[in-house]
CSV table of N, CA and C in Angstrom, one decimal:
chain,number,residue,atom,x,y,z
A,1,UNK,N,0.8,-1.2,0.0
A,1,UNK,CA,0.0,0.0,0.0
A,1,UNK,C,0.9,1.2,0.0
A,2,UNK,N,0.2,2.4,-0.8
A,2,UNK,CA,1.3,3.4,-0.7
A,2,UNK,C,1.3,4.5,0.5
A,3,UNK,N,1.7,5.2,0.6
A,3,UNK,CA,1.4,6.5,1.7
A,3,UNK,C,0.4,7.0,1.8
A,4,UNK,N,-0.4,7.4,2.7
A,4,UNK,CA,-1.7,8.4,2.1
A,4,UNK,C,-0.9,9.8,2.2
A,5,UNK,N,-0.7,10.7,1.5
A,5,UNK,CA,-0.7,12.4,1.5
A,5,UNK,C,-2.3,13.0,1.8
A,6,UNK,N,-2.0,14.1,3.5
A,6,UNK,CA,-3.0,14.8,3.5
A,6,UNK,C,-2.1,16.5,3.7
A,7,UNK,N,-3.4,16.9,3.3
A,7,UNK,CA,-3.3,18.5,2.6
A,7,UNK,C,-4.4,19.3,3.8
A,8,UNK,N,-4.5,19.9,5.2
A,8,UNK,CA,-5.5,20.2,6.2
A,8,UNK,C,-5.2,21.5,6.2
A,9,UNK,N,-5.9,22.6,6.6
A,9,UNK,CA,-6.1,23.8,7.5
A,9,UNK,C,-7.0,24.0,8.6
A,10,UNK,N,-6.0,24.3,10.0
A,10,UNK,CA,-7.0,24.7,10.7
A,10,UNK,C,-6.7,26.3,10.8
A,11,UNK,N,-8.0,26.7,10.6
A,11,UNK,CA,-8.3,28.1,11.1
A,11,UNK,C,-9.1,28.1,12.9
A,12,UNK,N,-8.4,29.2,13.6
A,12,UNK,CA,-9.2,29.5,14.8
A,12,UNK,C,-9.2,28.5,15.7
A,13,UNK,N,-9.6,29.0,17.1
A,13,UNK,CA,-9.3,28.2,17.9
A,13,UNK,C,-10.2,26.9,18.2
A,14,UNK,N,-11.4,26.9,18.2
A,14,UNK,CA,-12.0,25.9,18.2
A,14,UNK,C,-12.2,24.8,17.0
A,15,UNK,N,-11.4,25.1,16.4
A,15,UNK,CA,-10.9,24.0,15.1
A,15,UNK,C,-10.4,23.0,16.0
A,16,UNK,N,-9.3,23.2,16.9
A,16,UNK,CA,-8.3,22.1,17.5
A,16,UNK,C,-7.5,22.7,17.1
A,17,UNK,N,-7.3,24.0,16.4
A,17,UNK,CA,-5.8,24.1,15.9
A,17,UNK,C,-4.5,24.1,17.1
A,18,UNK,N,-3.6,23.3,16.8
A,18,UNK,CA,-2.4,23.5,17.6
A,18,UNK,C,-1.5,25.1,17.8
A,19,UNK,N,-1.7,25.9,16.6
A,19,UNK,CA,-0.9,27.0,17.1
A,19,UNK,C,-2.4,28.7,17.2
A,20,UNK,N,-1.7,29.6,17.5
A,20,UNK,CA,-2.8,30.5,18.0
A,20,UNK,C,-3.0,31.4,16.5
A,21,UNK,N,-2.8,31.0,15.5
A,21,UNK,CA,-2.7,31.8,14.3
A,21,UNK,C,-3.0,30.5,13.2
A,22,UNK,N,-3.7,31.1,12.0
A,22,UNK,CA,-3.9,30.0,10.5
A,22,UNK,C,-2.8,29.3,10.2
A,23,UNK,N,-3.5,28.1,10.1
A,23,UNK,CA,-2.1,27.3,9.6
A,23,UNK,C,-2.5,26.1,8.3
A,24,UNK,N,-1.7,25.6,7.8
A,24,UNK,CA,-1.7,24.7,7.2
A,24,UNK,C,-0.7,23.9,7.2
A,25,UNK,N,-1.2,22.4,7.1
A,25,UNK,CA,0.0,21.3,7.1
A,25,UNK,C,0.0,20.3,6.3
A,26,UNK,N,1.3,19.8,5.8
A,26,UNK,CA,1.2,18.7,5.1
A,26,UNK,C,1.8,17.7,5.2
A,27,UNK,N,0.7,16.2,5.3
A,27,UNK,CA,1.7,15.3,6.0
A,27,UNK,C,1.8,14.0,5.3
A,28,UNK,N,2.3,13.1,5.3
A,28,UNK,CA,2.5,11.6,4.6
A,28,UNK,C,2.6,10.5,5.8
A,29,UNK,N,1.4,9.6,5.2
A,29,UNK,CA,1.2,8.7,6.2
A,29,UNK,C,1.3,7.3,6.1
A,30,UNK,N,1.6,6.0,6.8
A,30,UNK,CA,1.8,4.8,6.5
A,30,UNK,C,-0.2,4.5,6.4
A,31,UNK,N,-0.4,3.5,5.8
A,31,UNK,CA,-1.8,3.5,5.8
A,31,UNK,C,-2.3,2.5,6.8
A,32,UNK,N,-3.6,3.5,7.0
A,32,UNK,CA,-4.5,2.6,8.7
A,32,UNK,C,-4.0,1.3,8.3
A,33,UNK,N,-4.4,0.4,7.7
A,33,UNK,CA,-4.5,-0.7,7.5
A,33,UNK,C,-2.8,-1.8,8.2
A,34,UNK,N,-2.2,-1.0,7.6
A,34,UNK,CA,-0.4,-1.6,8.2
A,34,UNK,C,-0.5,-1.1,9.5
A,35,UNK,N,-0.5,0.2,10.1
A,35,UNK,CA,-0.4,0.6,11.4
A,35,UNK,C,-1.3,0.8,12.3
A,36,UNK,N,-2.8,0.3,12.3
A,36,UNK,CA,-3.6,0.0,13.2
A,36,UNK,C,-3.3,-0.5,14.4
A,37,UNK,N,-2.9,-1.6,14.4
A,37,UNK,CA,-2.4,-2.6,15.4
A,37,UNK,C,-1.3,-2.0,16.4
A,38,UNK,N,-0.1,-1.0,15.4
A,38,UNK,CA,0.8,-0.9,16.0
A,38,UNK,C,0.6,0.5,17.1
A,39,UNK,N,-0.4,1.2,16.9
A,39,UNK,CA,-0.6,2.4,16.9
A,39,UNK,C,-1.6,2.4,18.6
A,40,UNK,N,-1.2,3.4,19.7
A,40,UNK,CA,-2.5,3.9,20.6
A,40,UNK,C,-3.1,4.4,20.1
A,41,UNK,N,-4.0,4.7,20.8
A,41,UNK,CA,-5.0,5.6,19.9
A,41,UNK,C,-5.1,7.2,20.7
A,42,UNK,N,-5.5,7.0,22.0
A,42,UNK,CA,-6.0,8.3,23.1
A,42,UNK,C,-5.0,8.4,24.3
A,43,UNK,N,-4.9,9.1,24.9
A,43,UNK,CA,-3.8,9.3,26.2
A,43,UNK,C,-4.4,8.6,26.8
A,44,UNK,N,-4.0,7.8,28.0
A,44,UNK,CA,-4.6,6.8,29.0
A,44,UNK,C,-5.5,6.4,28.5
A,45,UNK,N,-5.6,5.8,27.6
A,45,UNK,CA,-6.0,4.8,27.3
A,45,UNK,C,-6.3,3.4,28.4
A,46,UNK,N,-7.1,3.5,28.8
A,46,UNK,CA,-6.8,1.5,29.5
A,46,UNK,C,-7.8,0.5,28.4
A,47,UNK,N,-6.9,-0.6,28.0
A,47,UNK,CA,-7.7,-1.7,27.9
A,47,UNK,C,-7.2,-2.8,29.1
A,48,UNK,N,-8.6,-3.8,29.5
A,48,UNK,CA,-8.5,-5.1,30.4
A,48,UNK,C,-9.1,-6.0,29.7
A,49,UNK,N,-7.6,-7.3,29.3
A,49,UNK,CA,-8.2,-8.1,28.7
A,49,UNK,C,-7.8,-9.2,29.7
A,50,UNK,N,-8.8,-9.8,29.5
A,50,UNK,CA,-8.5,-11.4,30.5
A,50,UNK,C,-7.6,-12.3,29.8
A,51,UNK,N,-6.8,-12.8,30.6
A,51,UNK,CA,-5.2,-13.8,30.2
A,51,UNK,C,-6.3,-15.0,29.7
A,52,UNK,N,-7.3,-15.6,30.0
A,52,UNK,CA,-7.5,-16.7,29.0
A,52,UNK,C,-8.4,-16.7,28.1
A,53,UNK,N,-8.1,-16.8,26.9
A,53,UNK,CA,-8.7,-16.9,25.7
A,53,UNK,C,-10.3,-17.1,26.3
A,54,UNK,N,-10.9,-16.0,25.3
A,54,UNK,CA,-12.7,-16.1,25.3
A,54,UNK,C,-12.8,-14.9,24.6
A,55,UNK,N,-14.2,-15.4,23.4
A,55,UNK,CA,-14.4,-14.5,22.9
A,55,UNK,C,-15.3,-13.9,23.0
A,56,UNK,N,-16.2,-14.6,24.0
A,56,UNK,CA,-17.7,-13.8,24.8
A,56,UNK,C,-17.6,-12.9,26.2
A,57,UNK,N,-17.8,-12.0,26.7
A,57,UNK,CA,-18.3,-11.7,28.0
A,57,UNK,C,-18.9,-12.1,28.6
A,58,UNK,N,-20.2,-13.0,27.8
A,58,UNK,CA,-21.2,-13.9,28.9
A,58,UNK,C,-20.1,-14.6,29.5
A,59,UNK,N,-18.8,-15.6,28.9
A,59,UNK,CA,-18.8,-16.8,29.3
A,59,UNK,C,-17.8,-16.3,30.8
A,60,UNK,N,-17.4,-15.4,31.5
A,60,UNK,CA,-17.1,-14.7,32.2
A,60,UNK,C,-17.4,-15.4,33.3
A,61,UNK,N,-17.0,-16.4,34.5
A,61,UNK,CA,-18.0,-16.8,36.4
A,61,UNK,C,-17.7,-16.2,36.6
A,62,UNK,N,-18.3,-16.3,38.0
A,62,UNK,CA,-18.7,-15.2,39.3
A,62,UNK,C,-17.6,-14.3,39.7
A,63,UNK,N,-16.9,-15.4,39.4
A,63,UNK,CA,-15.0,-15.0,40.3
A,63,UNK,C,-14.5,-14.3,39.8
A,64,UNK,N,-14.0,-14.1,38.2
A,64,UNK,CA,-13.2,-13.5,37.6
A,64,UNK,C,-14.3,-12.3,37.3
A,65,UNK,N,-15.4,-12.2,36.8
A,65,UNK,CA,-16.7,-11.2,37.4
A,65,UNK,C,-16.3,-10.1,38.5
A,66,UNK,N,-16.3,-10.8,39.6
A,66,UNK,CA,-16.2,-9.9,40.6
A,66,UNK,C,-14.4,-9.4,41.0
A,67,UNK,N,-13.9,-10.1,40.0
A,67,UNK,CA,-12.4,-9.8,40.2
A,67,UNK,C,-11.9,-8.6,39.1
A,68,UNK,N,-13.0,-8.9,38.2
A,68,UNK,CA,-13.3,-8.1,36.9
A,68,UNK,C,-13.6,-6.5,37.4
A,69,UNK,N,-14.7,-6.8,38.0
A,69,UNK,CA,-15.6,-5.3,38.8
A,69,UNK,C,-14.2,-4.5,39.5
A,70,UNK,N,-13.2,-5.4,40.5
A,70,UNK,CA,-12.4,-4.5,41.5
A,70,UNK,C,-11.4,-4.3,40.7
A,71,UNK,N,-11.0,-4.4,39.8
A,71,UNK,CA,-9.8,-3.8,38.7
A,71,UNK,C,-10.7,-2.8,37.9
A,72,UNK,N,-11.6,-2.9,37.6
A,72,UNK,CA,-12.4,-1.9,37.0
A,72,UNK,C,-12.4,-0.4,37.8
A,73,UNK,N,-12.8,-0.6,38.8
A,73,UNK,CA,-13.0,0.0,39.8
A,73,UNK,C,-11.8,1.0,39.9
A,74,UNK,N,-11.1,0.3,40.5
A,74,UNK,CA,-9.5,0.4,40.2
A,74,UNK,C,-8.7,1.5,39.9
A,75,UNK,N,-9.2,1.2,38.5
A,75,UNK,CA,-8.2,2.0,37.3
A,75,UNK,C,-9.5,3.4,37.2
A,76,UNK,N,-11.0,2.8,37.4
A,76,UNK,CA,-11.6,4.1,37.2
A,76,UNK,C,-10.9,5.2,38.1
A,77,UNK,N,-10.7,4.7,39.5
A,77,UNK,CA,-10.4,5.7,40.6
A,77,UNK,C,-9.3,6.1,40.4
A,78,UNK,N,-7.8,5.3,39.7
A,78,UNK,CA,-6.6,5.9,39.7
A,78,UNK,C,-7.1,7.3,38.4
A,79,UNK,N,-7.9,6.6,37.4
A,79,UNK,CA,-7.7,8.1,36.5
A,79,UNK,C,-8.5,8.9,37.1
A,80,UNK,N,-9.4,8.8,37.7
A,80,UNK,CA,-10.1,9.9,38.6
A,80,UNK,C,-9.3,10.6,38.9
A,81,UNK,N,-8.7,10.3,39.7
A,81,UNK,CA,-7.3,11.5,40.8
A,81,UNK,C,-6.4,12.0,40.2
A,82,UNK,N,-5.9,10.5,39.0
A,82,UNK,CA,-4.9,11.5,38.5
A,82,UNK,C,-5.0,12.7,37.1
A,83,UNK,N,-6.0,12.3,36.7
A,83,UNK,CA,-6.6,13.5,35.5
A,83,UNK,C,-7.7,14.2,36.0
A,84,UNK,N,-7.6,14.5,37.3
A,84,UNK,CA,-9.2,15.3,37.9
A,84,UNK,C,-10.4,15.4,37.2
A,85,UNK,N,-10.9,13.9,37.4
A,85,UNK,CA,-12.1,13.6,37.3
A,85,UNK,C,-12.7,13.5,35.8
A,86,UNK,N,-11.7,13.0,34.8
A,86,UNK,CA,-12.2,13.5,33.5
A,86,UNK,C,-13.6,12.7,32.9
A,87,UNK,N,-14.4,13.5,31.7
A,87,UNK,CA,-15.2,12.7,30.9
A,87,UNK,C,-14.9,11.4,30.7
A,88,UNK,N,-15.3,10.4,30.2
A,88,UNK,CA,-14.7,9.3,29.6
A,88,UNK,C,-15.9,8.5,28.9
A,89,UNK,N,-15.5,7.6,28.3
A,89,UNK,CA,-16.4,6.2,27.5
A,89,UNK,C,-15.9,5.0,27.9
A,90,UNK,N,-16.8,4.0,27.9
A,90,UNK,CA,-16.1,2.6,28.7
A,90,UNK,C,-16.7,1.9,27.7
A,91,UNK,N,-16.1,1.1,27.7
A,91,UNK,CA,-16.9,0.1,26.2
A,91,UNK,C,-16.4,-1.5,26.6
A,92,UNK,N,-17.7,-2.4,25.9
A,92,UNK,CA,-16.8,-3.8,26.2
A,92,UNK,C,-17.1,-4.6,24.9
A,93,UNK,N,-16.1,-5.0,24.1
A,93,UNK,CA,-15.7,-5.1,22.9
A,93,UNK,C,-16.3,-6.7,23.2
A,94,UNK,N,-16.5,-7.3,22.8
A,94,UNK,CA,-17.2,-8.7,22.5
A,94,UNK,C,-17.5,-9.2,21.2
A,95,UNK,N,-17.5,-10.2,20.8
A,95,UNK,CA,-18.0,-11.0,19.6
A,95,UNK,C,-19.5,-11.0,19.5
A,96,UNK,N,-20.2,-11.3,18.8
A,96,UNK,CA,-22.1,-11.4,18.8
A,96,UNK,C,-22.2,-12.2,19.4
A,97,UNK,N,-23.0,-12.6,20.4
A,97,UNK,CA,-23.8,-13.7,21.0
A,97,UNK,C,-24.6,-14.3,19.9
A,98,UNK,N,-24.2,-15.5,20.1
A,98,UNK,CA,-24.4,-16.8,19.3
A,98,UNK,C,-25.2,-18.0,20.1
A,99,UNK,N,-26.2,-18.7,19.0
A,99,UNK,CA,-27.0,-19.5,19.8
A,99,UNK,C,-25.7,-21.0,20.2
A,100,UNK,N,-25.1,-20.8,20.1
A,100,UNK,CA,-23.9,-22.1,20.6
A,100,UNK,C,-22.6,-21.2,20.9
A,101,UNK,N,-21.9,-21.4,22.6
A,101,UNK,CA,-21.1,-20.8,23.0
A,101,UNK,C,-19.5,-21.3,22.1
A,102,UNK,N,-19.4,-21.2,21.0
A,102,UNK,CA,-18.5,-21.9,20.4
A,102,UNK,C,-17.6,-20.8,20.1
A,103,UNK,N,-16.4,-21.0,20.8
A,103,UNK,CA,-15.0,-19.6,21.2
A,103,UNK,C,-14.7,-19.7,19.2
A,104,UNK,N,-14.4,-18.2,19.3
A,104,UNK,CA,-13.8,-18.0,18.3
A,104,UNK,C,-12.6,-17.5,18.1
A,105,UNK,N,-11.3,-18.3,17.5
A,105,UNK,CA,-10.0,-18.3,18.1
A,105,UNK,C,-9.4,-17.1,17.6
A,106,UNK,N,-9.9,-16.1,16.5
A,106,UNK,CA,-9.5,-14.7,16.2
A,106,UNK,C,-10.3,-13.7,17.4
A,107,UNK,N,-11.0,-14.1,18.0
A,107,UNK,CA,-11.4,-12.6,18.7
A,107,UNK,C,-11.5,-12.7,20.0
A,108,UNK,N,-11.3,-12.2,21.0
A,108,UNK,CA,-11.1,-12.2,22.4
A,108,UNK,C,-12.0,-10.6,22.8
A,109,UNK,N,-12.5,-10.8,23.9
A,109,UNK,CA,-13.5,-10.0,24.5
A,109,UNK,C,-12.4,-9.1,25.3
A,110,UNK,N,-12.6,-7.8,25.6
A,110,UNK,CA,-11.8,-6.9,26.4
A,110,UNK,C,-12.6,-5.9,26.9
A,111,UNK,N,-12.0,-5.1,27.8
A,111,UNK,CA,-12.6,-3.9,27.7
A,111,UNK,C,-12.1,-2.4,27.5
A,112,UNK,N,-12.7,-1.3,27.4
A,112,UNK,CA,-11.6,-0.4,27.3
A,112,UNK,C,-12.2,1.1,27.8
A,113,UNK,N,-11.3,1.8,27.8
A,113,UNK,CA,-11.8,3.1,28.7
A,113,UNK,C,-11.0,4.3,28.1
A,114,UNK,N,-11.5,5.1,27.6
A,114,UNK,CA,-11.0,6.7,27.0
A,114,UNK,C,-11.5,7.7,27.5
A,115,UNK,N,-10.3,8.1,28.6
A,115,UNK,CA,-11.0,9.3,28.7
A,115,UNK,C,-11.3,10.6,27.6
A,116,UNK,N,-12.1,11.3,28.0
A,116,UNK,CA,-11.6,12.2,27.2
A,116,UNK,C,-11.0,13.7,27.2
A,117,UNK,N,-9.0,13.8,26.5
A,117,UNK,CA,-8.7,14.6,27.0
A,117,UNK,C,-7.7,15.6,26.2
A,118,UNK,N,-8.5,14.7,24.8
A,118,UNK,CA,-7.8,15.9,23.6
A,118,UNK,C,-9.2,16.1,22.5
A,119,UNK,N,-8.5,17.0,21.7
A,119,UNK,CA,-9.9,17.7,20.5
A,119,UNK,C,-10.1,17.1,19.3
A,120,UNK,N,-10.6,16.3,18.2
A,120,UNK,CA,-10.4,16.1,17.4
A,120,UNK,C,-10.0,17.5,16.4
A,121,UNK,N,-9.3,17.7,15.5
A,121,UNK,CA,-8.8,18.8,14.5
A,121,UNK,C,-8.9,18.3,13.3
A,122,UNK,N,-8.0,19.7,12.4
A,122,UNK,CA,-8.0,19.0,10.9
A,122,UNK,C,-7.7,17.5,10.7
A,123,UNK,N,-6.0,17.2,11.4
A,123,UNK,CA,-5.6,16.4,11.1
A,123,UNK,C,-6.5,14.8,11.4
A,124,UNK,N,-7.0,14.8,12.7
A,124,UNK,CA,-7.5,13.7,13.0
A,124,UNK,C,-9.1,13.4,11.9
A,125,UNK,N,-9.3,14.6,11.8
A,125,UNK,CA,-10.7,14.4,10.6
A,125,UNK,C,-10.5,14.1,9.5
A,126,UNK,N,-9.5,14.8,9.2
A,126,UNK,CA,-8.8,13.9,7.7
A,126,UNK,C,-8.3,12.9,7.5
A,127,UNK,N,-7.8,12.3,8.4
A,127,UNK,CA,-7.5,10.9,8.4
A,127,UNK,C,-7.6,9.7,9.0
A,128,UNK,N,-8.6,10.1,9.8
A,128,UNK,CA,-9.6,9.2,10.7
A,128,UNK,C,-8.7,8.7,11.9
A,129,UNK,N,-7.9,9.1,12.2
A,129,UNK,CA,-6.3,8.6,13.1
A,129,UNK,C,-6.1,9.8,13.8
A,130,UNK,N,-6.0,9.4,15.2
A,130,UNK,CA,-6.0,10.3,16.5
A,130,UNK,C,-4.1,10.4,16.8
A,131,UNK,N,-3.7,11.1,17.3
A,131,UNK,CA,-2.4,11.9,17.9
A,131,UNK,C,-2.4,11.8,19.5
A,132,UNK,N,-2.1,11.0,20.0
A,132,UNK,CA,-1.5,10.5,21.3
A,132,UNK,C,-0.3,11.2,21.5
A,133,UNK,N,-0.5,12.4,22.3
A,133,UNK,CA,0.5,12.9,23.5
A,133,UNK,C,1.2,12.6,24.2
A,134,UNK,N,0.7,11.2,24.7
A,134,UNK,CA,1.1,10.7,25.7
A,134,UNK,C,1.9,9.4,25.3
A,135,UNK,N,3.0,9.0,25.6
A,135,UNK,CA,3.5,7.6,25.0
A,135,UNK,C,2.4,6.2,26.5
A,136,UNK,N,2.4,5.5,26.0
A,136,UNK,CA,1.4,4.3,26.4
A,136,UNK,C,2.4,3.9,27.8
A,137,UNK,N,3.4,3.6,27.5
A,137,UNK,CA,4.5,3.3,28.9
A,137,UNK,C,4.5,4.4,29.6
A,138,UNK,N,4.3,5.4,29.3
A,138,UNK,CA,4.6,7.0,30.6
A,138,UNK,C,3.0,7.0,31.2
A,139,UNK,N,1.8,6.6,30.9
A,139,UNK,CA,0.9,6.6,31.2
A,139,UNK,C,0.2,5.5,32.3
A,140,UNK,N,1.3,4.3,31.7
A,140,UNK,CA,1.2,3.3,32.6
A,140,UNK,C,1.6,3.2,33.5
A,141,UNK,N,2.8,4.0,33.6
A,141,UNK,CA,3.7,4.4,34.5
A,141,UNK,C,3.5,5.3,35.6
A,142,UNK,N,2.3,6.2,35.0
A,142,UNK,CA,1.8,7.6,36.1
A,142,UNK,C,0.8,6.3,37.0
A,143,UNK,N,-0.5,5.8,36.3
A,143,UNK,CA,-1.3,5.1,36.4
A,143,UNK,C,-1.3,4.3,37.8
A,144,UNK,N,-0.2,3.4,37.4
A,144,UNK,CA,0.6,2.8,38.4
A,144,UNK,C,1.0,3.1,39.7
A,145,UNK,N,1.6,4.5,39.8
A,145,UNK,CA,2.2,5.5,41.3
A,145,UNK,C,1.1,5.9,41.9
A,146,UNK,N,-0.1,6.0,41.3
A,146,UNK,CA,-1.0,6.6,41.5
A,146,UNK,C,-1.6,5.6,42.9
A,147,UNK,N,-2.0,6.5,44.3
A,147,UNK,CA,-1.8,6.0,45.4
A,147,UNK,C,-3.3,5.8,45.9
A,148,UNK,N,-4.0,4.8,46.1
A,148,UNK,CA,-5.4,5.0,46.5
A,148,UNK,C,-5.4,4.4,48.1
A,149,UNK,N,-6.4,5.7,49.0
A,149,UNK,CA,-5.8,5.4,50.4
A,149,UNK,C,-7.0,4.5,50.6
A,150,UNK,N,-7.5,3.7,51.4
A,150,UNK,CA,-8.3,2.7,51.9
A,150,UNK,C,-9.7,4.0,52.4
């Protein structure tokens, strides 16, 4: 596949423009399709995927459920404190429920949580591909220090 070239202007500030004056930029890009996988997408990002293969949510007991809920919990509360309180979306990525619980060895169920704490702009509109500030390891890293008292 070849490069995509995009051609953007943001004007004004509620564009998302990065600088306080009109701009234009021009950029060359590997295409979604190669670097999807390799790519974060949003700053703190969290996904939680469970260590054993399953491609449903239902198929989920009680245990890892409720073990499920206090990691959830968790991480909601670490980005609480440490991004004061931001917006976010929680999503739980799953396969379709099927009349036979029959695992499907390409897809695994997870979950995921974005907060939200950048703007979409020219660039991310033009190319359907978001701009991460934050590298994934420094986030995991804040995440992590982050001290929850009892």
């Amino acid at each position: 596949m070849a490069p995509i070239l995009l051609v953007f202007k943001n004007h004004g500030a509620s564009a998302g423009a990065s600088m306080s004056h009109s701009h234009s930029q021009i950029m060359a890009l590997v295409p979604p399709t190669a670097s999807a996988r390799l790519q974060t997408t949003f700053p703190f990002e969290i996904w939680i995927i469970p260590l054993a293969h399953s491609s449903h949510v239902h198929d989920i007991d009680g245990e890892k459920a409720a073990d499920l809920g206090g990691l959830l919990k968790l991480m909601l509360r670490k980005m609480s404190l440490q991004l004061n309180n931001p917006p976010f979306n929680f999503m739980i990525h799953t396969t379709p429920f099927q009349d036979t619980c029959s695992q499907l060895p390409y897809a695994h169920w997870f979950l995921q949580i974005v907060p939200q704490l950048t703007v979409a702009a020219g660039f991310e509109m033009g190319t359907g591909r978001q701009i991460n500030p934050v590298l994934p390891e420094d986030a995991a890293k804040i995440l992590r220090e982050v001290c929850i008292s009892s």
